[in-house]
JSON list of N, CA and C in Angstrom, two decimals:
[
{"chain": "H", "resi": 1, "resn": "MET", "atom": "N", "xyz": [17.79, 10.93, 13.69]},
{"chain": "H", "resi": 1, "resn": "MET", "atom": "CA", "xyz": [16.63, 11.01, 13.65]},
{"chain": "H", "resi": 1, "resn": "MET", "atom": "C", "xyz": [15.68, 11.67, 15.15]},
{"chain": "H", "resi": 2, "resn": "ASN", "atom": "N", "xyz": [15.08, 12.47, 15.17]},
{"chain": "H", "resi": 2, "resn": "ASN", "atom": "CA", "xyz": [14.44, 12.81, 16.13]},
{"chain": "H", "resi": 2, "resn": "ASN", "atom": "C", "xyz": [13.45, 12.16, 16.34]},
{"chain": "H", "resi": 3, "resn": "LYS", "atom": "N", "xyz": [12.64, 12.21, 17.55]},
{"chain": "H", "resi": 3, "resn": "LYS", "atom": "CA", "xyz": [11.26, 11.46, 17.80]},
{"chain": "H", "resi": 3, "resn": "LYS", "atom": "C", "xyz": [10.27, 11.99, 16.65]},
{"chain": "H", "resi": 4, "resn": "HIS", "atom": "N", "xyz": [10.19, 13.12, 16.00]},
{"chain": "H", "resi": 4, "resn": "HIS", "atom": "CA", "xyz": [9.39, 13.45, 15.61]},
{"chain": "H", "resi": 4, "resn": "HIS", "atom": "C", "xyz": [8.99, 12.99, 13.92]},
{"chain": "H", "resi": 5, "resn": "ASP", "atom": "N", "xyz": [10.12, 12.33, 13.62]},
{"chain": "H", "resi": 5, "resn": "ASP", "atom": "CA", "xyz": [10.54, 11.82, 12.13]},
{"chain": "H", "resi": 5, "resn": "ASP", "atom": "C", "xyz": [9.63, 10.58, 12.23]},
{"chain": "H", "resi": 6, "resn": "LEU", "atom": "N", "xyz": [9.16, 10.37, 10.87]},
{"chain": "H", "resi": 6, "resn": "LEU", "atom": "CA", "xyz": [8.66, 9.26, 10.79]},
{"chain": "H", "resi": 6, "resn": "LEU", "atom": "C", "xyz": [9.60, 8.30, 9.46]},
{"chain": "H", "resi": 7, "resn": "ASP", "atom": "N", "xyz": [9.62, 6.55, 10.45]},
{"chain": "H", "resi": 7, "resn": "ASP", "atom": "CA", "xyz": [10.76, 5.65, 9.76]},
{"chain": "H", "resi": 7, "resn": "ASP", "atom": "C", "xyz": [9.93, 5.67, 8.57]},
{"chain": "H", "resi": 8, "resn": "LYS", "atom": "N", "xyz": [10.06, 6.10, 7.13]},
{"chain": "H", "resi": 8, "resn": "LYS", "atom": "CA", "xyz": [9.59, 5.92, 6.27]},
{"chain": "H", "resi": 8, "resn": "LYS", "atom": "C", "xyz": [9.85, 4.15, 5.50]},
{"chain": "H", "resi": 9, "resn": "ALA", "atom": "N", "xyz": [11.03, 3.80, 5.80]},
{"chain": "H", "resi": 9, "resn": "ALA", "atom": "CA", "xyz": [11.32, 2.35, 5.30]},
{"chain": "H", "resi": 9, "resn": "ALA", "atom": "C", "xyz": [10.94, 1.38, 6.18]},
{"chain": "H", "resi": 10, "resn": "TYR", "atom": "N", "xyz": [9.70, 1.45, 7.21]},
{"chain": "H", "resi": 10, "resn": "TYR", "atom": "CA", "xyz": [8.94, 0.36, 7.75]},
{"chain": "H", "resi": 10, "resn": "TYR", "atom": "C", "xyz": [8.54, 0.02, 7.32]},
{"chain": "H", "resi": 11, "resn": "VAL", "atom": "N", "xyz": [8.18, -1.42, 7.48]},
{"chain": "H", "resi": 11, "resn": "VAL", "atom": "CA", "xyz": [7.42, -2.76, 6.54]},
{"chain": "H", "resi": 11, "resn": "VAL", "atom": "C", "xyz": [6.47, -3.24, 7.62]},
{"chain": "H", "resi": 12, "resn": "SER", "atom": "N", "xyz": [5.53, -3.09, 7.60]},
{"chain": "H", "resi": 12, "resn": "SER", "atom": "CA", "xyz": [4.75, -3.75, 8.91]},
{"chain": "H", "resi": 12, "resn": "SER", "atom": "C", "xyz": [4.56, -5.27, 8.75]},
{"chain": "H", "resi": 13, "resn": "PRO", "atom": "N", "xyz": [4.66, -5.72, 9.41]},
{"chain": "H", "resi": 13, "resn": "PRO", "atom": "CA", "xyz": [4.56, -7.56, 9.60]},
{"chain": "H", "resi": 13, "resn": "PRO", "atom": "C", "xyz": [3.24, -7.87, 8.64]},
{"chain": "H", "resi": 14, "resn": "ILE", "atom": "N", "xyz": [2.29, -7.21, 8.54]},
{"chain": "H", "resi": 14, "resn": "ILE", "atom": "CA", "xyz": [1.07, -7.73, 7.75]},
{"chain": "H", "resi": 14, "resn": "ILE", "atom": "C", "xyz": [1.76, -7.22, 6.29]},
{"chain": "H", "resi": 15, "resn": "ASP", "atom": "N", "xyz": [2.12, -6.39, 5.91]},
{"chain": "H", "resi": 15, "resn": "ASP", "atom": "CA", "xyz": [2.64, -6.23, 4.71]},
{"chain": "H", "resi": 15, "resn": "ASP", "atom": "C", "xyz": [3.46, -6.95, 4.19]},
{"chain": "H", "resi": 16, "resn": "LYS", "atom": "N", "xyz": [4.27, -7.43, 5.17]},
{"chain": "H", "resi": 16, "resn": "LYS", "atom": "CA", "xyz": [5.70, -8.29, 4.49]},
{"chain": "H", "resi": 16, "resn": "LYS", "atom": "C", "xyz": [4.72, -9.72, 4.31]},
{"chain": "H", "resi": 17, "resn": "PHE", "atom": "N", "xyz": [3.59, -9.96, 5.07]},
{"chain": "H", "resi": 17, "resn": "PHE", "atom": "CA", "xyz": [2.77, -11.36, 5.02]},
{"chain": "H", "resi": 17, "resn": "PHE", "atom": "C", "xyz": [2.24, -11.33, 3.60]},
{"chain": "H", "resi": 18, "resn": "LEU", "atom": "N", "xyz": [1.63, -10.66, 3.26]},
{"chain": "H", "resi": 18, "resn": "LEU", "atom": "CA", "xyz": [0.88, -10.25, 2.22]},
{"chain": "H", "resi": 18, "resn": "LEU", "atom": "C", "xyz": [1.35, -9.78, 0.94]},
{"chain": "H", "resi": 19, "resn": "HIS", "atom": "N", "xyz": [2.89, -9.85, 1.15]},
{"chain": "H", "resi": 19, "resn": "HIS", "atom": "CA", "xyz": [3.83, -9.39, 0.06]},
{"chain": "H", "resi": 19, "resn": "HIS", "atom": "C", "xyz": [4.03, -10.87, -0.15]},
{"chain": "H", "resi": 20, "resn": "GLN", "atom": "N", "xyz": [4.75, -11.79, 0.85]},
{"chain": "H", "resi": 20, "resn": "GLN", "atom": "CA", "xyz": [4.99, -13.67, 1.13]},
{"chain": "H", "resi": 20, "resn": "GLN", "atom": "C", "xyz": [3.68, -14.29, 0.30]},
{"chain": "H", "resi": 21, "resn": "PHE", "atom": "N", "xyz": [2.44, -13.80, 0.72]},
{"chain": "H", "resi": 21, "resn": "PHE", "atom": "CA", "xyz": [1.53, -14.62, 0.11]},
{"chain": "H", "resi": 21, "resn": "PHE", "atom": "C", "xyz": [1.23, -14.30, -1.33]},
{"chain": "H", "resi": 22, "resn": "ASP", "atom": "N", "xyz": [1.23, -12.76, -1.64]},
{"chain": "H", "resi": 22, "resn": "ASP", "atom": "CA", "xyz": [1.15, -13.13, -3.03]},
{"chain": "H", "resi": 22, "resn": "ASP", "atom": "C", "xyz": [2.25, -13.68, -4.28]},
{"chain": "H", "resi": 23, "resn": "ALA", "atom": "N", "xyz": [3.47, -13.94, -3.24]},
{"chain": "H", "resi": 23, "resn": "ALA", "atom": "CA", "xyz": [4.91, -14.05, -4.22]},
{"chain": "H", "resi": 23, "resn": "ALA", "atom": "C", "xyz": [4.22, -15.09, -4.23]},
{"chain": "H", "resi": 24, "resn": "ASP", "atom": "N", "xyz": [3.74, -16.37, -3.36]},
{"chain": "H", "resi": 24, "resn": "ASP", "atom": "CA", "xyz": [3.79, -17.67, -3.14]},
{"chain": "H", "resi": 24, "resn": "ASP", "atom": "C", "xyz": [2.04, -18.09, -3.99]},
{"chain": "H", "resi": 25, "resn": "HIS", "atom": "N", "xyz": [1.33, -17.88, -4.07]},
{"chain": "H", "resi": 25, "resn": "HIS", "atom": "CA", "xyz": [0.03, -17.94, -4.66]},
{"chain": "H", "resi": 25, "resn": "HIS", "atom": "C", "xyz": [0.05, -17.26, -5.94]},
{"chain": "H", "resi": 26, "resn": "GLU", "atom": "N", "xyz": [-0.63, -18.26, -6.92]},
{"chain": "H", "resi": 26, "resn": "GLU", "atom": "CA", "xyz": [-1.00, -18.03, -8.19]},
{"chain": "H", "resi": 26, "resn": "GLU", "atom": "C", "xyz": [-2.31, -16.93, -8.28]},
{"chain": "H", "resi": 27, "resn": "LYS", "atom": "N", "xyz": [-2.41, -15.72, -9.72]},
{"chain": "H", "resi": 27, "resn": "LYS", "atom": "CA", "xyz": [-3.57, -14.86, -9.26]},
{"chain": "H", "resi": 27, "resn": "LYS", "atom": "C", "xyz": [-4.78, -15.81, -10.12]},
{"chain": "H", "resi": 28, "resn": "SER", "atom": "N", "xyz": [-5.61, -15.32, -9.49]},
{"chain": "H", "resi": 28, "resn": "SER", "atom": "CA", "xyz": [-7.21, -15.94, -9.59]},
{"chain": "H", "resi": 28, "resn": "SER", "atom": "C", "xyz": [-7.66, -15.82, -11.15]},
{"chain": "H", "resi": 29, "resn": "ALA", "atom": "N", "xyz": [-8.43, -16.27, -11.41]},
{"chain": "H", "resi": 29, "resn": "ALA", "atom": "CA", "xyz": [-8.63, -15.85, -12.97]},
{"chain": "H", "resi": 29, "resn": "ALA", "atom": "C", "xyz": [-9.60, -14.37, -13.05]},
{"chain": "H", "resi": 30, "resn": "SER", "atom": "N", "xyz": [-10.79, -13.99, -11.59]},
{"chain": "H", "resi": 30, "resn": "SER", "atom": "CA", "xyz": [-10.72, -13.04, -11.81]},
{"chain": "H", "resi": 30, "resn": "SER", "atom": "C", "xyz": [-9.78, -11.63, -11.65]},
{"chain": "H", "resi": 31, "resn": "GLN", "atom": "N", "xyz": [-8.43, -11.66, -11.02]},
{"chain": "H", "resi": 31, "resn": "GLN", "atom": "CA", "xyz": [-7.20, -11.04, -11.28]},
{"chain": "H", "resi": 31, "resn": "GLN", "atom": "C", "xyz": [-6.56, -10.74, -12.25]},
{"chain": "H", "resi": 32, "resn": "LEU", "atom": "N", "xyz": [-6.66, -12.45, -13.49]},
{"chain": "H", "resi": 32, "resn": "LEU", "atom": "CA", "xyz": [-5.97, -12.15, -14.74]},
{"chain": "H", "resi": 32, "resn": "LEU", "atom": "C", "xyz": [-6.75, -11.38, -15.30]},
{"chain": "H", "resi": 33, "resn": "LYS", "atom": "N", "xyz": [-8.22, -11.62, -15.00]},
{"chain": "H", "resi": 33, "resn": "LYS", "atom": "CA", "xyz": [-8.89, -10.70, -15.89]},
{"chain": "H", "resi": 33, "resn": "LYS", "atom": "C", "xyz": [-8.96, -9.06, -15.58]},
{"chain": "H", "resi": 34, "resn": "GLU", "atom": "N", "xyz": [-8.78, -8.74, -14.66]},
{"chain": "H", "resi": 34, "resn": "GLU", "atom": "CA", "xyz": [-8.65, -7.52, -13.99]},
{"chain": "H", "resi": 34, "resn": "GLU", "atom": "C", "xyz": [-7.20, -6.62, -14.57]},
{"chain": "H", "resi": 35, "resn": "ILE", "atom": "N", "xyz": [-6.05, -7.58, -14.75]},
{"chain": "H", "resi": 35, "resn": "ILE", "atom": "CA", "xyz": [-5.08, -7.41, -15.43]},
{"chain": "H", "resi": 35, "resn": "ILE", "atom": "C", "xyz": [-4.95, -6.90, -16.72]},
{"chain": "H", "resi": 36, "resn": "LYS", "atom": "N", "xyz": [-5.70, -7.61, -17.07]},
{"chain": "H", "resi": 36, "resn": "LYS", "atom": "CA", "xyz": [-5.79, -7.69, -18.84]},
{"chain": "H", "resi": 36, "resn": "LYS", "atom": "C", "xyz": [-6.48, -6.11, -18.91]},
{"chain": "H", "resi": 37, "resn": "LYS", "atom": "N", "xyz": [-7.68, -6.11, -18.50]},
{"chain": "H", "resi": 37, "resn": "LYS", "atom": "CA", "xyz": [-8.63, -5.08, -18.65]},
{"chain": "H", "resi": 37, "resn": "LYS", "atom": "C", "xyz": [-7.78, -3.79, -18.36]},
{"chain": "H", "resi": 38, "resn": "TYR", "atom": "N", "xyz": [-6.85, -3.87, -17.60]},
{"chain": "H", "resi": 38, "resn": "TYR", "atom": "CA", "xyz": [-6.03, -2.45, -17.27]},
{"chain": "H", "resi": 38, "resn": "TYR", "atom": "C", "xyz": [-4.97, -2.44, -18.14]},
{"chain": "H", "resi": 39, "resn": "GLU", "atom": "N", "xyz": [-4.54, -3.35, -18.67]},
{"chain": "H", "resi": 39, "resn": "GLU", "atom": "CA", "xyz": [-3.21, -3.19, -19.68]},
{"chain": "H", "resi": 39, "resn": "GLU", "atom": "C", "xyz": [-4.44, -2.65, -20.65]},
{"chain": "H", "resi": 40, "resn": "ARG", "atom": "N", "xyz": [-5.15, -3.09, -21.34]},
{"chain": "H", "resi": 40, "resn": "ARG", "atom": "CA", "xyz": [-5.86, -2.68, -22.28]},
{"chain": "H", "resi": 40, "resn": "ARG", "atom": "C", "xyz": [-6.28, -0.83, -22.24]},
{"chain": "H", "resi": 41, "resn": "ILE", "atom": "N", "xyz": [-6.78, -0.76, -21.03]},
{"chain": "H", "resi": 41, "resn": "ILE", "atom": "CA", "xyz": [-6.74, 0.65, -20.56]},
{"chain": "H", "resi": 41, "resn": "ILE", "atom": "C", "xyz": [-5.62, 1.70, -20.56]},
{"chain": "H", "resi": 42, "resn": "ASN", "atom": "N", "xyz": [-4.45, 0.93, -19.84]},
{"chain": "H", "resi": 42, "resn": "ASN", "atom": "CA", "xyz": [-3.25, 1.82, -20.02]},
{"chain": "H", "resi": 42, "resn": "ASN", "atom": "C", "xyz": [-2.69, 1.85, -20.95]},
{"chain": "H", "resi": 43, "resn": "ALA", "atom": "N", "xyz": [-2.79, 1.12, -22.42]},
{"chain": "H", "resi": 43, "resn": "ALA", "atom": "CA", "xyz": [-2.26, 1.30, -23.45]},
{"chain": "H", "resi": 43, "resn": "ALA", "atom": "C", "xyz": [-2.96, 2.35, -24.60]},
{"chain": "H", "resi": 44, "resn": "LEU", "atom": "N", "xyz": [-4.32, 2.14, -24.21]},
{"chain": "H", "resi": 44, "resn": "LEU", "atom": "CA", "xyz": [-5.34, 3.43, -24.79]},
{"chain": "H", "resi": 44, "resn": "LEU", "atom": "C", "xyz": [-4.95, 4.71, -24.60]},
{"chain": "H", "resi": 45, "resn": "ARG", "atom": "N", "xyz": [-4.34, 4.95, -23.09]},
{"chain": "H", "resi": 45, "resn": "ARG", "atom": "CA", "xyz": [-4.36, 6.10, -22.72]},
{"chain": "H", "resi": 45, "resn": "ARG", "atom": "C", "xyz": [-3.24, 6.31, -23.05]},
{"chain": "H", "resi": 46, "resn": "ASP", "atom": "N", "xyz": [-1.44, 5.82, -23.13]},
{"chain": "H", "resi": 46, "resn": "ASP", "atom": "CA", "xyz": [-0.58, 6.10, -23.49]},
{"chain": "H", "resi": 46, "resn": "ASP", "atom": "C", "xyz": [-0.09, 5.94, -24.82]},
{"chain": "H", "resi": 47, "resn": "ASN", "atom": "N", "xyz": [-1.56, 5.45, -25.79]},
{"chain": "H", "resi": 47, "resn": "ASN", "atom": "CA", "xyz": [-0.99, 5.29, -27.28]},
{"chain": "H", "resi": 47, "resn": "ASN", "atom": "C", "xyz": [-2.71, 5.49, -27.83]},
{"chain": "H", "resi": 48, "resn": "PRO", "atom": "N", "xyz": [-3.28, 6.91, -27.89]},
{"chain": "H", "resi": 48, "resn": "PRO", "atom": "CA", "xyz": [-4.36, 7.17, -28.38]},
{"chain": "H", "resi": 48, "resn": "PRO", "atom": "C", "xyz": [-4.65, 7.01, -29.56]},
{"chain": "H", "resi": 49, "resn": "ASN", "atom": "N", "xyz": [-3.48, 6.60, -30.35]},
{"chain": "H", "resi": 49, "resn": "ASN", "atom": "CA", "xyz": [-4.07, 6.76, -31.72]},
{"chain": "H", "resi": 49, "resn": "ASN", "atom": "C", "xyz": [-4.07, 5.39, -32.32]},
{"chain": "H", "resi": 50, "resn": "LEU", "atom": "N", "xyz": [-3.90, 4.31, -31.23]},
{"chain": "H", "resi": 50, "resn": "LEU", "atom": "CA", "xyz": [-3.93, 2.56, -31.18]},
{"chain": "H", "resi": 50, "resn": "LEU", "atom": "C", "xyz": [-5.56, 2.45, -32.33]},
{"chain": "H", "resi": 51, "resn": "PRO", "atom": "N", "xyz": [-5.94, 1.64, -33.28]},
{"chain": "H", "resi": 51, "resn": "PRO", "atom": "CA", "xyz": [-6.91, 1.20, -33.49]},
{"chain": "H", "resi": 51, "resn": "PRO", "atom": "C", "xyz": [-7.76, 0.74, -32.77]},
{"chain": "H", "resi": 52, "resn": "GLU", "atom": "N", "xyz": [-8.94, 0.77, -32.23]},
{"chain": "H", "resi": 52, "resn": "GLU", "atom": "CA", "xyz": [-9.47, 0.38, -31.42]},
{"chain": "H", "resi": 52, "resn": "GLU", "atom": "C", "xyz": [-10.33, -1.21, -32.08]},
{"chain": "H", "resi": 53, "resn": "LEU", "atom": "N", "xyz": [-10.18, -2.35, -31.42]},
{"chain": "H", "resi": 53, "resn": "LEU", "atom": "CA", "xyz": [-11.08, -3.02, -32.14]},
{"chain": "H", "resi": 53, "resn": "LEU", "atom": "C", "xyz": [-12.90, -2.89, -32.23]},
{"chain": "H", "resi": 54, "resn": "GLU", "atom": "N", "xyz": [-13.13, -3.41, -33.47]},
{"chain": "H", "resi": 54, "resn": "GLU", "atom": "CA", "xyz": [-14.64, -3.13, -33.59]},
{"chain": "H", "resi": 54, "resn": "GLU", "atom": "C", "xyz": [-15.31, -4.55, -32.92]},
{"chain": "H", "resi": 55, "resn": "SER", "atom": "N", "xyz": [-15.95, -3.71, -31.79]},
{"chain": "H", "resi": 55, "resn": "SER", "atom": "CA", "xyz": [-16.88, -4.74, -31.15]},
{"chain": "H", "resi": 55, "resn": "SER", "atom": "C", "xyz": [-17.96, -5.53, -31.82]},
{"chain": "H", "resi": 56, "resn": "GLU", "atom": "N", "xyz": [-18.27, -6.15, -30.55]},
{"chain": "H", "resi": 56, "resn": "GLU", "atom": "CA", "xyz": [-19.53, -7.59, -31.08]},
{"chain": "H", "resi": 56, "resn": "GLU", "atom": "C", "xyz": [-20.79, -6.43, -31.52]},
{"chain": "H", "resi": 57, "resn": "ILE", "atom": "N", "xyz": [-21.22, -5.66, -30.58]},
{"chain": "H", "resi": 57, "resn": "ILE", "atom": "CA", "xyz": [-22.52, -4.89, -30.48]},
{"chain": "H", "resi": 57, "resn": "ILE", "atom": "C", "xyz": [-22.70, -3.99, -32.22]},
{"chain": "H", "resi": 58, "resn": "TRP", "atom": "N", "xyz": [-21.09, -3.49, -32.71]},
{"chain": "H", "resi": 58, "resn": "TRP", "atom": "CA", "xyz": [-21.32, -2.51, -33.79]},
{"chain": "H", "resi": 58, "resn": "TRP", "atom": "C", "xyz": [-21.19, -3.28, -35.31]},
{"chain": "H", "resi": 59, "resn": "ARG", "atom": "N", "xyz": [-21.01, -4.17, -35.21]},
{"chain": "H", "resi": 59, "resn": "ARG", "atom": "CA", "xyz": [-20.56, -5.22, -36.31]},
{"chain": "H", "resi": 59, "resn": "ARG", "atom": "C", "xyz": [-21.87, -5.32, -37.39]},
{"chain": "H", "resi": 60, "resn": "ASP", "atom": "N", "xyz": [-22.88, -5.45, -37.07]},
{"chain": "H", "resi": 60, "resn": "ASP", "atom": "CA", "xyz": [-23.93, -5.43, -37.84]},
{"chain": "H", "resi": 60, "resn": "ASP", "atom": "C", "xyz": [-24.33, -3.82, -38.37]},
{"chain": "H", "resi": 61, "resn": "PHE", "atom": "N", "xyz": [-23.91, -2.72, -38.01]},
{"chain": "H", "resi": 61, "resn": "PHE", "atom": "CA", "xyz": [-24.06, -1.48, -38.77]},
{"chain": "H", "resi": 61, "resn": "PHE", "atom": "C", "xyz": [-23.62, -0.98, -39.39]}
]
């Protein structure tokens, strides 16, 4: 490896700390809500023919 090459496998101490912190602590309610939201978005993106759940706003129309 010459002096101009980047070490692409390098992980900073801060990244190691954050990874360990995430592994040791439970996700907050807002994080879980966001995960659920994006799981739905990804499912709709990947399977566009999924039936859309009837939302409350359109129930009386």
